[in-house]
JSON list of C-alpha atoms in Angstrom, two decimals:
[
{"chain": "A", "resi": 259, "resn": "MET", "atom": "CA", "xyz": [51.13, 19.99, 29.83]},
{"chain": "A", "resi": 260, "resn": "TYR", "atom": "CA", "xyz": [51.98, 21.87, 27.22]},
{"chain": "A", "resi": 261, "resn": "ASP", "atom": "CA", "xyz": [56.07, 21.15, 26.79]},
{"chain": "A", "resi": 262, "resn": "LYS", "atom": "CA", "xyz": [58.11, 24.55, 27.29]},
{"chain": "A", "resi": 263, "resn": "SER", "atom": "CA", "xyz": [60.44, 23.60, 25.05]},
{"chain": "A", "resi": 264, "resn": "LYS", "atom": "CA", "xyz": [58.99, 23.86, 21.59]},
{"chain": "A", "resi": 265, "resn": "ILE", "atom": "CA", "xyz": [57.13, 27.24, 22.49]},
{"chain": "A", "resi": 266, "resn": "LYS", "atom": "CA", "xyz": [58.54, 30.23, 20.90]},
{"chain": "A", "resi": 267, "resn": "VAL", "atom": "CA", "xyz": [57.76, 34.10, 21.79]},
{"chain": "A", "resi": 268, "resn": "ILE", "atom": "CA", "xyz": [58.92, 36.01, 17.92]},
{"chain": "A", "resi": 269, "resn": "VAL", "atom": "CA", "xyz": [58.59, 39.95, 17.60]},
{"chain": "A", "resi": 270, "resn": "TRP", "atom": "CA", "xyz": [58.60, 41.37, 14.55]},
{"chain": "A", "resi": 271, "resn": "PRO", "atom": "CA", "xyz": [57.19, 44.48, 13.03]},
{"chain": "A", "resi": 272, "resn": "GLN", "atom": "CA", "xyz": [52.98, 44.36, 11.09]},
{"chain": "A", "resi": 273, "resn": "ASN", "atom": "CA", "xyz": [54.45, 44.50, 7.57]},
{"chain": "A", "resi": 274, "resn": "ILE", "atom": "CA", "xyz": [56.64, 41.57, 7.99]},
{"chain": "A", "resi": 275, "resn": "THR", "atom": "CA", "xyz": [53.69, 39.21, 10.67]},
{"chain": "A", "resi": 276, "resn": "GLU", "atom": "CA", "xyz": [51.64, 40.90, 8.08]},
{"chain": "A", "resi": 277, "resn": "ASP", "atom": "CA", "xyz": [53.15, 39.13, 4.87]},
{"chain": "A", "resi": 278, "resn": "PHE", "atom": "CA", "xyz": [54.56, 36.04, 6.74]},
{"chain": "A", "resi": 279, "resn": "CYS", "atom": "CA", "xyz": [50.78, 35.45, 7.97]},
{"chain": "A", "resi": 280, "resn": "LYS", "atom": "CA", "xyz": [49.67, 35.64, 3.61]},
{"chain": "A", "resi": 281, "resn": "ARG", "atom": "CA", "xyz": [52.47, 33.94, 3.28]},
{"chain": "A", "resi": 282, "resn": "ILE", "atom": "CA", "xyz": [51.54, 30.57, 5.54]},
{"chain": "A", "resi": 283, "resn": "ASN", "atom": "CA", "xyz": [47.83, 30.96, 4.12]},
{"chain": "A", "resi": 284, "resn": "SER", "atom": "CA", "xyz": [48.20, 30.48, 0.60]},
{"chain": "A", "resi": 285, "resn": "ASP", "atom": "CA", "xyz": [48.85, 28.38, -1.22]},
{"chain": "A", "resi": 286, "resn": "ASP", "atom": "CA", "xyz": [50.49, 30.51, -3.31]},
{"chain": "A", "resi": 287, "resn": "VAL", "atom": "CA", "xyz": [53.50, 28.42, -5.58]},
{"chain": "A", "resi": 288, "resn": "SER", "atom": "CA", "xyz": [56.31, 31.71, -5.49]},
{"chain": "A", "resi": 289, "resn": "LYS", "atom": "CA", "xyz": [56.72, 30.57, -1.99]},
{"chain": "A", "resi": 290, "resn": "PRO", "atom": "CA", "xyz": [61.01, 29.07, -1.77]},
{"chain": "A", "resi": 291, "resn": "GLU", "atom": "CA", "xyz": [60.50, 25.41, -1.24]},
{"chain": "A", "resi": 292, "resn": "TRP", "atom": "CA", "xyz": [62.23, 25.08, 2.15]},
{"chain": "A", "resi": 293, "resn": "PHE", "atom": "CA", "xyz": [59.00, 27.32, 3.67]},
{"chain": "A", "resi": 294, "resn": "ASN", "atom": "CA", "xyz": [56.68, 24.66, 3.98]},
{"chain": "A", "resi": 295, "resn": "ASP", "atom": "CA", "xyz": [59.46, 22.10, 5.86]},
{"chain": "A", "resi": 296, "resn": "VAL", "atom": "CA", "xyz": [60.46, 24.77, 7.90]},
{"chain": "A", "resi": 297, "resn": "ILE", "atom": "CA", "xyz": [56.52, 25.70, 9.31]},
{"chain": "A", "resi": 298, "resn": "LYS", "atom": "CA", "xyz": [55.11, 22.66, 8.80]},
{"chain": "A", "resi": 299, "resn": "ASN", "atom": "CA", "xyz": [54.98, 21.63, 12.56]},
{"chain": "A", "resi": 300, "resn": "ASP", "atom": "CA", "xyz": [54.07, 25.24, 13.67]},
{"chain": "A", "resi": 301, "resn": "ARG", "atom": "CA", "xyz": [50.99, 26.58, 15.54]},
{"chain": "A", "resi": 302, "resn": "TYR", "atom": "CA", "xyz": [50.77, 29.79, 15.43]},
{"chain": "A", "resi": 303, "resn": "ALA", "atom": "CA", "xyz": [49.00, 33.15, 17.64]},
{"chain": "A", "resi": 304, "resn": "VAL", "atom": "CA", "xyz": [49.18, 36.06, 16.85]},
{"chain": "A", "resi": 305, "resn": "VAL", "atom": "CA", "xyz": [48.87, 39.12, 19.44]},
{"chain": "A", "resi": 306, "resn": "SER", "atom": "CA", "xyz": [48.61, 42.34, 17.39]},
{"chain": "A", "resi": 307, "resn": "ILE", "atom": "CA", "xyz": [49.55, 45.78, 19.48]},
{"chain": "A", "resi": 308, "resn": "THR", "atom": "CA", "xyz": [48.18, 48.53, 17.14]},
{"chain": "A", "resi": 309, "resn": "GLU", "atom": "CA", "xyz": [47.80, 51.93, 17.67]},
{"chain": "A", "resi": 310, "resn": "PRO", "atom": "CA", "xyz": [44.09, 53.61, 18.68]},
{"chain": "A", "resi": 311, "resn": "GLY", "atom": "CA", "xyz": [42.02, 54.11, 16.35]},
{"chain": "A", "resi": 312, "resn": "SER", "atom": "CA", "xyz": [43.93, 52.87, 13.03]},
{"chain": "A", "resi": 313, "resn": "PRO", "atom": "CA", "xyz": [43.03, 49.90, 11.54]},
{"chain": "A", "resi": 314, "resn": "ASP", "atom": "CA", "xyz": [43.41, 46.50, 12.48]},
{"chain": "A", "resi": 315, "resn": "ALA", "atom": "CA", "xyz": [46.51, 44.71, 10.65]},
{"chain": "A", "resi": 316, "resn": "ASP", "atom": "CA", "xyz": [45.76, 42.67, 7.86]},
{"chain": "A", "resi": 317, "resn": "ILE", "atom": "CA", "xyz": [45.56, 39.33, 9.48]},
{"chain": "A", "resi": 318, "resn": "THR", "atom": "CA", "xyz": [43.06, 36.68, 8.96]},
{"chain": "A", "resi": 319, "resn": "VAL", "atom": "CA", "xyz": [42.72, 33.12, 11.03]},
{"chain": "A", "resi": 320, "resn": "GLY", "atom": "CA", "xyz": [43.22, 30.27, 9.21]},
{"chain": "A", "resi": 321, "resn": "GLY", "atom": "CA", "xyz": [45.26, 27.38, 8.11]},
{"chain": "A", "resi": 322, "resn": "ILE", "atom": "CA", "xyz": [48.34, 27.17, 10.94]},
{"chain": "A", "resi": 323, "resn": "VAL", "atom": "CA", "xyz": [46.94, 31.29, 12.43]},
{"chain": "A", "resi": 324, "resn": "LEU", "atom": "CA", "xyz": [44.86, 29.78, 15.00]},
{"chain": "A", "resi": 325, "resn": "ALA", "atom": "CA", "xyz": [43.87, 33.06, 16.98]},
{"chain": "A", "resi": 326, "resn": "ILE", "atom": "CA", "xyz": [44.78, 36.35, 16.77]},
{"chain": "A", "resi": 327, "resn": "HIS", "atom": "CA", "xyz": [44.23, 38.11, 20.48]},
{"chain": "A", "resi": 328, "resn": "ARG", "atom": "CA", "xyz": [44.38, 42.34, 19.12]},
{"chain": "A", "resi": 329, "resn": "MET", "atom": "CA", "xyz": [44.79, 45.22, 21.35]},
{"chain": "A", "resi": 330, "resn": "GLN", "atom": "CA", "xyz": [45.19, 48.74, 20.58]},
{"chain": "A", "resi": 331, "resn": "PHE", "atom": "CA", "xyz": [47.33, 51.65, 23.01]},
{"chain": "A", "resi": 332, "resn": "TYR", "atom": "CA", "xyz": [50.38, 53.97, 22.27]},
{"chain": "A", "resi": 333, "resn": "ASP", "atom": "CA", "xyz": [53.54, 53.77, 23.08]},
{"chain": "A", "resi": 334, "resn": "VAL", "atom": "CA", "xyz": [54.47, 55.46, 25.62]},
{"chain": "A", "resi": 335, "resn": "VAL", "atom": "CA", "xyz": [55.29, 54.35, 29.21]},
{"chain": "A", "resi": 336, "resn": "THR", "atom": "CA", "xyz": [53.81, 57.38, 30.96]},
{"chain": "A", "resi": 337, "resn": "ASP", "atom": "CA", "xyz": [50.99, 60.51, 29.76]},
{"chain": "A", "resi": 338, "resn": "TYR", "atom": "CA", "xyz": [52.94, 62.30, 26.68]},
{"chain": "A", "resi": 339, "resn": "LYS", "atom": "CA", "xyz": [50.93, 66.15, 25.40]},
{"chain": "A", "resi": 340, "resn": "TYR", "atom": "CA", "xyz": [51.40, 66.47, 22.61]},
{"chain": "A", "resi": 341, "resn": "GLY", "atom": "CA", "xyz": [49.73, 69.91, 22.05]},
{"chain": "A", "resi": 342, "resn": "ASP", "atom": "CA", "xyz": [46.13, 69.41, 23.22]},
{"chain": "A", "resi": 343, "resn": "LEU", "atom": "CA", "xyz": [46.24, 66.07, 23.36]},
{"chain": "A", "resi": 344, "resn": "VAL", "atom": "CA", "xyz": [47.18, 63.64, 25.80]},
{"chain": "A", "resi": 345, "resn": "ILE", "atom": "CA", "xyz": [48.85, 60.09, 24.87]},
{"chain": "A", "resi": 346, "resn": "HIS", "atom": "CA", "xyz": [48.35, 57.86, 27.66]},
{"chain": "A", "resi": 347, "resn": "PRO", "atom": "CA", "xyz": [50.00, 54.26, 28.00]},
{"chain": "A", "resi": 348, "resn": "ALA", "atom": "CA", "xyz": [48.81, 51.33, 27.65]},
{"chain": "A", "resi": 349, "resn": "SER", "atom": "CA", "xyz": [46.02, 50.07, 31.13]},
{"chain": "A", "resi": 350, "resn": "LYS", "atom": "CA", "xyz": [45.60, 47.08, 32.29]},
{"chain": "A", "resi": 351, "resn": "ASP", "atom": "CA", "xyz": [41.99, 47.34, 30.20]},
{"chain": "A", "resi": 352, "resn": "ASP", "atom": "CA", "xyz": [44.14, 47.41, 26.94]},
{"chain": "A", "resi": 353, "resn": "VAL", "atom": "CA", "xyz": [46.01, 44.11, 27.64]},
{"chain": "A", "resi": 354, "resn": "ARG", "atom": "CA", "xyz": [42.40, 42.19, 29.50]},
{"chain": "A", "resi": 355, "resn": "GLY", "atom": "CA", "xyz": [42.10, 39.27, 28.08]},
{"chain": "A", "resi": 356, "resn": "LEU", "atom": "CA", "xyz": [45.47, 38.47, 27.06]},
{"chain": "A", "resi": 357, "resn": "LYS", "atom": "CA", "xyz": [46.18, 36.25, 29.68]},
{"chain": "A", "resi": 358, "resn": "ASN", "atom": "CA", "xyz": [43.21, 33.75, 29.00]},
{"chain": "A", "resi": 359, "resn": "PHE", "atom": "CA", "xyz": [44.11, 33.95, 25.09]},
{"chain": "A", "resi": 360, "resn": "ILE", "atom": "CA", "xyz": [47.94, 33.01, 25.51]},
{"chain": "A", "resi": 361, "resn": "ASP", "atom": "CA", "xyz": [46.29, 29.83, 28.02]},
{"chain": "A", "resi": 362, "resn": "ARG", "atom": "CA", "xyz": [44.18, 28.63, 25.75]},
{"chain": "A", "resi": 363, "resn": "CYS", "atom": "CA", "xyz": [46.10, 29.18, 22.90]},
{"chain": "A", "resi": 364, "resn": "VAL", "atom": "CA", "xyz": [48.99, 26.78, 25.09]},
{"chain": "A", "resi": 365, "resn": "GLU", "atom": "CA", "xyz": [45.68, 23.88, 26.23]},
{"chain": "A", "resi": 366, "resn": "VAL", "atom": "CA", "xyz": [43.53, 24.52, 23.86]},
{"chain": "A", "resi": 367, "resn": "LEU", "atom": "CA", "xyz": [44.92, 25.02, 20.41]},
{"chain": "A", "resi": 368, "resn": "ASP", "atom": "CA", "xyz": [48.21, 23.37, 21.38]},
{"chain": "A", "resi": 369, "resn": "VAL", "atom": "CA", "xyz": [49.76, 27.03, 19.71]},
{"chain": "A", "resi": 370, "resn": "ASN", "atom": "CA", "xyz": [53.66, 26.50, 19.76]},
{"chain": "A", "resi": 371, "resn": "ARG", "atom": "CA", "xyz": [54.59, 30.30, 18.31]},
{"chain": "A", "resi": 372, "resn": "PHE", "atom": "CA", "xyz": [53.17, 33.29, 19.28]},
{"chain": "A", "resi": 373, "resn": "ILE", "atom": "CA", "xyz": [54.42, 36.28, 16.80]},
{"chain": "A", "resi": 374, "resn": "VAL", "atom": "CA", "xyz": [53.58, 39.33, 18.48]},
{"chain": "A", "resi": 375, "resn": "HIS", "atom": "CA", "xyz": [53.84, 42.23, 16.60]},
{"chain": "A", "resi": 376, "resn": "CYS", "atom": "CA", "xyz": [53.39, 45.88, 16.49]},
{"chain": "A", "resi": 377, "resn": "ALA", "atom": "CA", "xyz": [54.33, 49.02, 14.37]},
{"chain": "A", "resi": 378, "resn": "ALA", "atom": "CA", "xyz": [58.28, 49.32, 14.37]},
{"chain": "A", "resi": 379, "resn": "GLY", "atom": "CA", "xyz": [58.82, 45.37, 16.28]},
{"chain": "A", "resi": 380, "resn": "ILE", "atom": "CA", "xyz": [61.18, 46.86, 18.32]},
{"chain": "A", "resi": 381, "resn": "SER", "atom": "CA", "xyz": [58.97, 48.51, 21.65]},
{"chain": "A", "resi": 382, "resn": "ARG", "atom": "CA", "xyz": [55.49, 47.48, 22.56]},
{"chain": "A", "resi": 383, "resn": "SER", "atom": "CA", "xyz": [56.01, 44.05, 21.32]},
{"chain": "A", "resi": 384, "resn": "ALA", "atom": "CA", "xyz": [58.80, 43.34, 22.20]},
{"chain": "A", "resi": 385, "resn": "GLY", "atom": "CA", "xyz": [57.55, 44.30, 26.53]},
{"chain": "A", "resi": 386, "resn": "CYS", "atom": "CA", "xyz": [54.35, 41.98, 25.63]},
{"chain": "A", "resi": 387, "resn": "GLY", "atom": "CA", "xyz": [56.75, 39.63, 23.98]},
{"chain": "A", "resi": 388, "resn": "ALA", "atom": "CA", "xyz": [59.29, 39.38, 26.95]},
{"chain": "A", "resi": 389, "resn": "ALA", "atom": "CA", "xyz": [56.13, 39.30, 29.76]},
{"chain": "A", "resi": 390, "resn": "ILE", "atom": "CA", "xyz": [54.56, 36.78, 27.41]},
{"chain": "A", "resi": 391, "resn": "GLU", "atom": "CA", "xyz": [58.31, 34.01, 28.00]},
{"chain": "A", "resi": 392, "resn": "GLU", "atom": "CA", "xyz": [57.93, 35.02, 31.84]},
{"chain": "A", "resi": 393, "resn": "TYR", "atom": "CA", "xyz": [54.73, 34.11, 32.09]},
{"chain": "A", "resi": 394, "resn": "LEU", "atom": "CA", "xyz": [55.09, 30.48, 30.30]},
{"chain": "A", "resi": 395, "resn": "ASP", "atom": "CA", "xyz": [58.40, 30.25, 31.82]},
{"chain": "A", "resi": 396, "resn": "ILE", "atom": "CA", "xyz": [60.28, 29.44, 28.32]},
{"chain": "A", "resi": 397, "resn": "LYS", "atom": "CA", "xyz": [63.42, 30.37, 27.20]},
{"chain": "A", "resi": 398, "resn": "ARG", "atom": "CA", "xyz": [63.53, 33.58, 26.72]},
{"chain": "A", "resi": 399, "resn": "THR", "atom": "CA", "xyz": [65.19, 35.68, 24.09]},
{"chain": "A", "resi": 400, "resn": "ILE", "atom": "CA", "xyz": [63.45, 38.92, 23.74]},
{"chain": "A", "resi": 401, "resn": "ARG", "atom": "CA", "xyz": [65.37, 40.97, 26.98]},
{"chain": "A", "resi": 402, "resn": "ASP", "atom": "CA", "xyz": [69.04, 39.61, 25.89]},
{"chain": "A", "resi": 403, "resn": "ASN", "atom": "CA", "xyz": [68.76, 40.29, 22.35]},
{"chain": "A", "resi": 404, "resn": "CYS", "atom": "CA", "xyz": [69.57, 44.16, 21.34]},
{"chain": "A", "resi": 405, "resn": "VAL", "atom": "CA", "xyz": [67.30, 44.61, 18.61]},
{"chain": "A", "resi": 406, "resn": "TYR", "atom": "CA", "xyz": [64.50, 44.86, 21.15]},
{"chain": "A", "resi": 407, "resn": "GLN", "atom": "CA", "xyz": [63.80, 48.32, 23.11]},
{"chain": "A", "resi": 408, "resn": "PRO", "atom": "CA", "xyz": [60.55, 46.67, 25.33]},
{"chain": "A", "resi": 409, "resn": "ASN", "atom": "CA", "xyz": [58.77, 49.36, 26.54]},
{"chain": "A", "resi": 410, "resn": "ILE", "atom": "CA", "xyz": [58.57, 48.45, 30.03]},
{"chain": "A", "resi": 411, "resn": "HIS", "atom": "CA", "xyz": [55.39, 49.67, 30.54]},
{"chain": "A", "resi": 412, "resn": "VAL", "atom": "CA", "xyz": [53.83, 47.73, 28.27]},
{"chain": "A", "resi": 413, "resn": "TYR", "atom": "CA", "xyz": [55.77, 44.90, 30.27]},
{"chain": "A", "resi": 414, "resn": "LYS", "atom": "CA", "xyz": [54.39, 45.81, 33.54]},
{"chain": "A", "resi": 415, "resn": "VAL", "atom": "CA", "xyz": [50.79, 45.43, 32.47]},
{"chain": "A", "resi": 416, "resn": "CYS", "atom": "CA", "xyz": [51.30, 42.70, 30.73]},
{"chain": "A", "resi": 417, "resn": "MET", "atom": "CA", "xyz": [52.23, 41.34, 33.77]},
{"chain": "A", "resi": 418, "resn": "GLU", "atom": "CA", "xyz": [49.81, 42.29, 36.21]},
{"chain": "A", "resi": 419, "resn": "GLU", "atom": "CA", "xyz": [47.31, 41.04, 33.62]},
{"chain": "A", "resi": 420, "resn": "PHE", "atom": "CA", "xyz": [49.27, 37.18, 33.98]},
{"chain": "A", "resi": 421, "resn": "GLY", "atom": "CA", "xyz": [49.02, 37.89, 37.87]},
{"chain": "A", "resi": 422, "resn": "ILE", "atom": "CA", "xyz": [52.85, 37.96, 38.16]},
{"chain": "A", "resi": 423, "resn": "ASN", "atom": "CA", "xyz": [54.24, 40.62, 40.88]},
{"chain": "A", "resi": 424, "resn": "THR", "atom": "CA", "xyz": [57.24, 42.38, 39.98]},
{"chain": "A", "resi": 425, "resn": "THR", "atom": "CA", "xyz": [59.47, 45.12, 40.93]},
{"chain": "A", "resi": 426, "resn": "ALA", "atom": "CA", "xyz": [61.24, 48.24, 39.89]},
{"chain": "A", "resi": 427, "resn": "ASP", "atom": "CA", "xyz": [64.21, 46.24, 41.04]},
{"chain": "A", "resi": 428, "resn": "ASP", "atom": "CA", "xyz": [63.24, 43.40, 38.65]},
{"chain": "A", "resi": 429, "resn": "TYR", "atom": "CA", "xyz": [62.32, 45.51, 36.02]},
{"chain": "A", "resi": 430, "resn": "ARG", "atom": "CA", "xyz": [66.35, 47.16, 36.36]},
{"chain": "A", "resi": 431, "resn": "LYS", "atom": "CA", "xyz": [67.58, 43.37, 36.32]},
{"chain": "A", "resi": 432, "resn": "LEU", "atom": "CA", "xyz": [65.05, 42.15, 32.96]},
{"chain": "A", "resi": 433, "resn": "PHE", "atom": "CA", "xyz": [65.80, 45.88, 31.34]},
{"chain": "A", "resi": 434, "resn": "LYS", "atom": "CA", "xyz": [69.65, 45.74, 32.41]},
{"chain": "A", "resi": 435, "resn": "GLY", "atom": "CA", "xyz": [68.85, 48.85, 34.07]},
{"chain": "A", "resi": 436, "resn": "GLU", "atom": "CA", "xyz": [67.10, 50.80, 32.30]},
{"chain": "A", "resi": 437, "resn": "PHE", "atom": "CA", "xyz": [63.78, 51.24, 34.27]},
{"chain": "A", "resi": 438, "resn": "GLU", "atom": "CA", "xyz": [63.25, 54.88, 35.84]}
]
């Protein structure tokens, strides 16, 4: 069984995640002196969220980045028509495998830091990160932070992937009435 008190979910934009992962996996001497001390006991996994058809984030497994789970979906909560194009929100298929990834990371790889990123690090990644915190039953730092505006639909499909049933009332409580 993993130690819940040591696991943290971090939500960042894609560019910061890419830069951080490159730094922790390099021998670059330009890192600040304190950098290696801060991360020396950390074991990272990345949940990478990009838009359909866009290139994967420039993140690789190596060093203390032990695993990456890649997903692609748009940052919408309902179907959105853009000219002739209809953009769909995240589906169960889009998040399939996330539960197995998280379970493997904590139970087999002993990961204690999950970085969840999307383009801006505000909505899709915050919705997914909040669901991961809920699933692992760890300290909730995302849903109570005003920096984030969790995509409630992403949260919902991730919770379904984790086998956790939630209601609209639960969403209102979790995200301060922002769910419609």
